[in-house]
Amino acid sequence: MNRKRVAVLVLVATALLLAACGQAATPEPTATLIPVLVVTPTREGRPVITIEALPGGEQAYLGQEFLIQSRAIDTVGVTRIDLYVDDVLRRTDTSPEPEGRTDFALLQPWIPIALGERTISVVAYRADGTASEPVTRVFNVVEGPPPASPTPSMCTARANLALNVRNGPSRDYAILDVLDLGEMVEIQGRDESTSWWKIDRGWISGAYTTIFGDCADVPLASYGPPPPTGAPTLPPAAAPTSTPAPGPQPADLVVTGIDMPTRFDIKAGGRTSVVIRVTIANIGEQPAGAFRTKVYPTGRGGPRGSFDLPVVGSLQPGESITLSATVNYNVAGSFTVEAVVDPNNQVAERNEGNNSAFLNVRVRSVSPAPGKKPTATPQPTATPEPTETPVPTETPTPTEEPEDSELDTES
């Protein structure tokens, strides 16, 4: 009996020991994996981006704003999201933080100018240039009704991302609140460079908003000095009245090039489609907020009028972007094509006098073949041929021989 009880006790103890070992070993992989995933994310891999929604659905209206809402996730940080339409870059939107955002949700507006099926793609980037796989969606551009309501006269701004509200017009000021993605707010004032907007809760950066309504007469708003940062070079409080902003100079948008054929033909009564590409750069020292670009394909006052290229949400210092559109020419002549960036001066720039570029083009009208005129031209030279034959002059009926010789000329 004692031996059996000992054996049973040994077996029970062994089983308990093995179970205890198994239970102790189970959480160990979890305990070692958590620090790897959360504390020390690696730079291997790439960002992941998704198209969260198309607020307008799978259908866009010609000439009206179409919104693309995307979201990029990355362990390192996404600093930029590019929007492509039919493989052409239409917008570049950057994160307010230089290091990027690990969760970057964004609204990107685009205005279609041509009917038909279109393909949009979004790509997310890290600061080192590592790109996500592109994500695409297909939608149709159709003729649509006019906007349901007229553009409000009140100057308002839409936050195109989760946007910090600060107690002054720069990143040096403290954060008071955060605007939600897509939130609309009334603009009450601006800073000297018109790159920050004053709202009821504080200040927001205009580079990450889309503005609506009449914003031409937004007044200057007052603000106090930024909190001390330890830098001894802060200017006195009165300095901003004479200088747009301490430190970097404002943005400066220029058209660096117009790319299109400079010689082409159109058939009489027809038309020729030409792609015009306009490259814009920010040669200033601060980001440029949203701006438009206007193109006069046959010059100011020309028969083709003008049209607007897609709106650019923001452009960082030193960056450039190329916008394109297809134009139908049906008038011949010599024209001076003009492209004007920020024609309404919505962006306060260091130099407002360098916003235009010009290109001379010649459009020739090509008519159909001129008909019978070329064949009729040599006939007078063929007419004297009967005079080379003296024999018909001896016959009393000379009128018949020109007819015969004329038929020979035509044979």
XYZ file of C-alpha atoms in Angstrom, residues 36-276:
241
model
C 9.261 44.189 -30.379
C 5.974 45.395 -31.889
C 5.204 48.385 -29.711
C 8.448 49.744 -28.380
C 10.903 49.129 -31.180
C 9.173 49.357 -34.564
C 11.580 48.705 -37.381
C 11.923 50.661 -40.585
C 11.464 47.535 -42.623
C 8.289 47.250 -44.634
C 6.340 50.237 -45.836
C 3.290 52.368 -45.010
C -0.188 51.019 -45.699
C -2.860 53.303 -47.161
C -6.559 52.787 -47.798
C -9.278 54.871 -49.417
C -11.735 55.201 -46.562
C -14.535 56.885 -48.484
C -15.520 58.891 -51.509
C -18.013 61.288 -49.878
C -19.524 61.935 -53.295
C -19.926 58.198 -53.989
C -18.599 56.451 -57.091
C -19.761 59.342 -59.281
C -18.285 62.810 -59.698
C -19.871 65.867 -61.280
C -18.029 67.779 -63.968
C -16.542 71.026 -62.647
C -17.539 70.374 -59.020
C -15.393 69.435 -56.046
C -14.875 65.693 -55.566
C -13.476 64.532 -52.201
C -11.208 61.549 -51.638
C -10.795 60.468 -48.013
C -7.790 58.255 -47.321
C -5.996 56.911 -44.271
C -2.338 55.866 -43.998
C -0.916 53.755 -41.148
C 2.800 53.328 -40.471
C 4.999 52.489 -37.482
C 7.546 55.134 -38.494
C 5.366 57.999 -39.683
C 3.731 59.182 -42.920
C 4.841 62.647 -44.020
C 3.099 62.905 -47.403
C 0.138 61.548 -49.370
C -0.014 61.988 -53.154
C -3.202 61.838 -55.205
C -3.033 60.678 -58.829
C -5.832 60.809 -61.394
C -5.257 58.630 -64.456
C -1.582 58.313 -63.427
C -1.128 62.103 -63.340
C -0.151 63.707 -60.012
C -2.927 66.077 -58.969
C -2.230 66.855 -55.294
C 0.492 66.521 -52.698
C -0.536 66.968 -49.059
C 1.971 66.885 -46.215
C 1.737 66.194 -42.508
C 1.952 69.225 -40.199
C 4.596 67.368 -38.190
C 8.023 66.991 -39.842
C 8.362 63.470 -38.450
C 4.997 62.494 -39.920
C 1.973 60.764 -38.437
C 1.604 57.091 -37.638
C -2.131 57.435 -38.328
C -2.701 59.993 -41.079
C -6.313 60.570 -42.204
C -6.756 63.091 -45.020
C -9.338 64.738 -47.283
C -8.077 65.594 -50.774
C -10.390 67.683 -52.977
C -10.185 67.505 -56.767
C -12.266 69.143 -59.508
C -12.738 67.009 -62.672
C -12.709 68.859 -65.985
C -13.451 65.988 -68.382
C -16.267 63.452 -68.653
C -15.869 59.693 -68.544
C -14.334 56.954 -66.439
C -11.407 58.033 -64.286
C -8.991 56.150 -62.041
C -7.707 57.670 -58.801
C -4.693 56.409 -56.853
C -3.249 57.417 -53.487
C 0.307 56.761 -52.272
C 1.719 57.417 -48.779
C 5.380 58.284 -48.104
C 7.760 58.353 -45.165
C 10.267 61.146 -44.759
C 12.991 58.904 -46.241
C 10.920 58.354 -49.399
C 9.666 54.859 -48.581
C 6.319 54.581 -50.383
C 3.248 52.485 -49.822
C 1.684 50.326 -52.467
C -0.750 52.510 -54.436
C -4.453 51.979 -53.828
C -6.824 52.716 -56.720
C -10.533 53.283 -57.244
C -12.502 53.800 -60.454
C -15.359 56.296 -60.753
C -17.304 58.138 -63.452
C -17.412 61.869 -64.180
C -20.855 62.915 -65.419
C -22.784 66.078 -66.091
C -24.478 67.086 -62.878
C -26.909 69.639 -61.507
C -25.580 72.956 -60.257
C -24.517 73.083 -56.607
C -27.474 72.792 -54.255
C -26.715 76.135 -52.629
C -24.639 79.126 -53.717
C -21.187 79.634 -52.295
C -21.637 81.261 -48.881
C -20.483 84.840 -48.562
C -19.075 84.056 -45.117
C -15.398 83.083 -45.194
C -15.091 79.536 -43.866
C -12.407 76.867 -43.739
C -12.594 73.080 -43.851
C -9.957 71.054 -42.018
C -8.549 68.511 -44.469
C -6.960 66.578 -41.595
C -7.070 66.506 -37.797
C -5.717 70.023 -37.275
C -4.268 71.601 -34.146
C -5.780 74.851 -32.893
C -3.119 77.050 -31.286
C -3.159 80.289 -29.348
C -1.032 82.047 -31.985
C -0.119 81.832 -35.680
C 2.867 79.464 -35.567
C 3.934 76.084 -34.226
C 5.672 77.900 -31.377
C 2.309 78.541 -29.714
C 0.563 76.092 -27.412
C -2.145 73.737 -28.664
C -5.600 74.655 -27.384
C -7.833 72.245 -29.288
C -8.004 69.990 -32.366
C -10.336 70.308 -35.371
C -11.794 67.048 -36.593
C -11.253 65.811 -40.139
C -13.682 67.711 -42.391
C -14.835 70.144 -39.680
C -16.037 73.530 -40.972
C -15.227 76.717 -39.041
C -15.780 80.427 -39.595
C -12.670 82.508 -40.284
C -12.537 85.667 -38.182
C -9.053 86.989 -38.938
C -5.637 86.314 -40.403
C -1.961 86.897 -39.715
C 0.281 89.211 -41.744
C 1.246 86.515 -44.246
C -2.330 85.148 -44.601
C -0.963 81.679 -43.914
C -2.774 81.294 -40.555
C -6.467 81.805 -39.869
C -8.029 83.098 -36.640
C -11.150 81.185 -35.575
C -13.265 81.339 -32.415
C -11.074 78.744 -30.664
C -7.643 80.055 -31.664
C -5.433 79.846 -34.764
C -5.172 77.184 -37.491
C -2.669 76.787 -40.318
C -4.161 77.629 -43.715
C -1.879 75.107 -45.437
C -4.099 72.254 -44.268
C -7.502 73.744 -45.025
C -9.771 74.465 -47.982
C -11.401 77.882 -47.851
C -14.873 78.820 -49.066
C -16.768 82.069 -49.484
C -15.504 85.623 -49.688
C -12.139 85.704 -47.925
C -10.691 88.748 -49.672
C -11.410 91.164 -46.834
C -10.516 89.049 -43.814
C -9.024 91.505 -41.296
C -5.715 91.211 -39.499
C -6.081 89.714 -36.034
C -3.952 90.522 -33.016
C -2.022 87.961 -31.006
C 0.521 87.940 -28.249
C 4.171 86.900 -28.436
C 4.936 83.189 -28.444
C 5.998 81.616 -25.165
C 9.733 81.747 -24.425
C 11.619 78.834 -25.946
C 15.090 79.642 -24.677
C 16.139 81.193 -27.970
C 17.549 84.683 -27.314
C 16.810 86.022 -30.824
C 13.052 86.611 -30.580
C 12.163 90.041 -32.018
C 10.236 92.611 -29.975
C 6.452 92.503 -30.075
C 6.273 95.417 -32.544
C 8.444 93.664 -35.132
C 5.621 91.704 -36.821
C 3.993 94.959 -37.976
C 6.976 95.724 -40.193
C 8.063 92.205 -41.032
C 5.613 89.503 -42.232
C 6.994 87.019 -39.724
C 10.177 86.535 -37.767
C 12.513 84.083 -39.372
C 11.540 82.532 -42.709
C 10.128 84.716 -45.456
C 6.648 83.985 -46.892
C 5.932 81.547 -49.684
C 6.666 82.589 -53.262
C 4.802 80.763 -56.050
C 6.151 80.882 -59.591
C 5.270 79.161 -62.858
C 8.529 77.528 -63.900
C 7.338 76.128 -67.212
C 4.540 75.646 -69.742
C 4.920 72.417 -71.694
C 2.868 71.952 -74.883
C 3.392 71.821 -78.672
C 4.312 75.226 -80.056
C 3.411 74.373 -83.675
C 0.397 72.292 -84.660
C -2.365 72.156 -87.282
C -6.133 72.021 -87.187
C -8.377 70.986 -90.057
C -10.757 73.598 -91.389
C -13.988 73.322 -89.462
C -12.455 70.848 -87.002
C -10.392 70.938 -83.835
C -7.186 69.561 -82.349
C -6.770 68.406 -78.738
C -3.553 69.515 -77.032
C -2.281 68.668 -73.534
C -0.974 71.695 -71.612
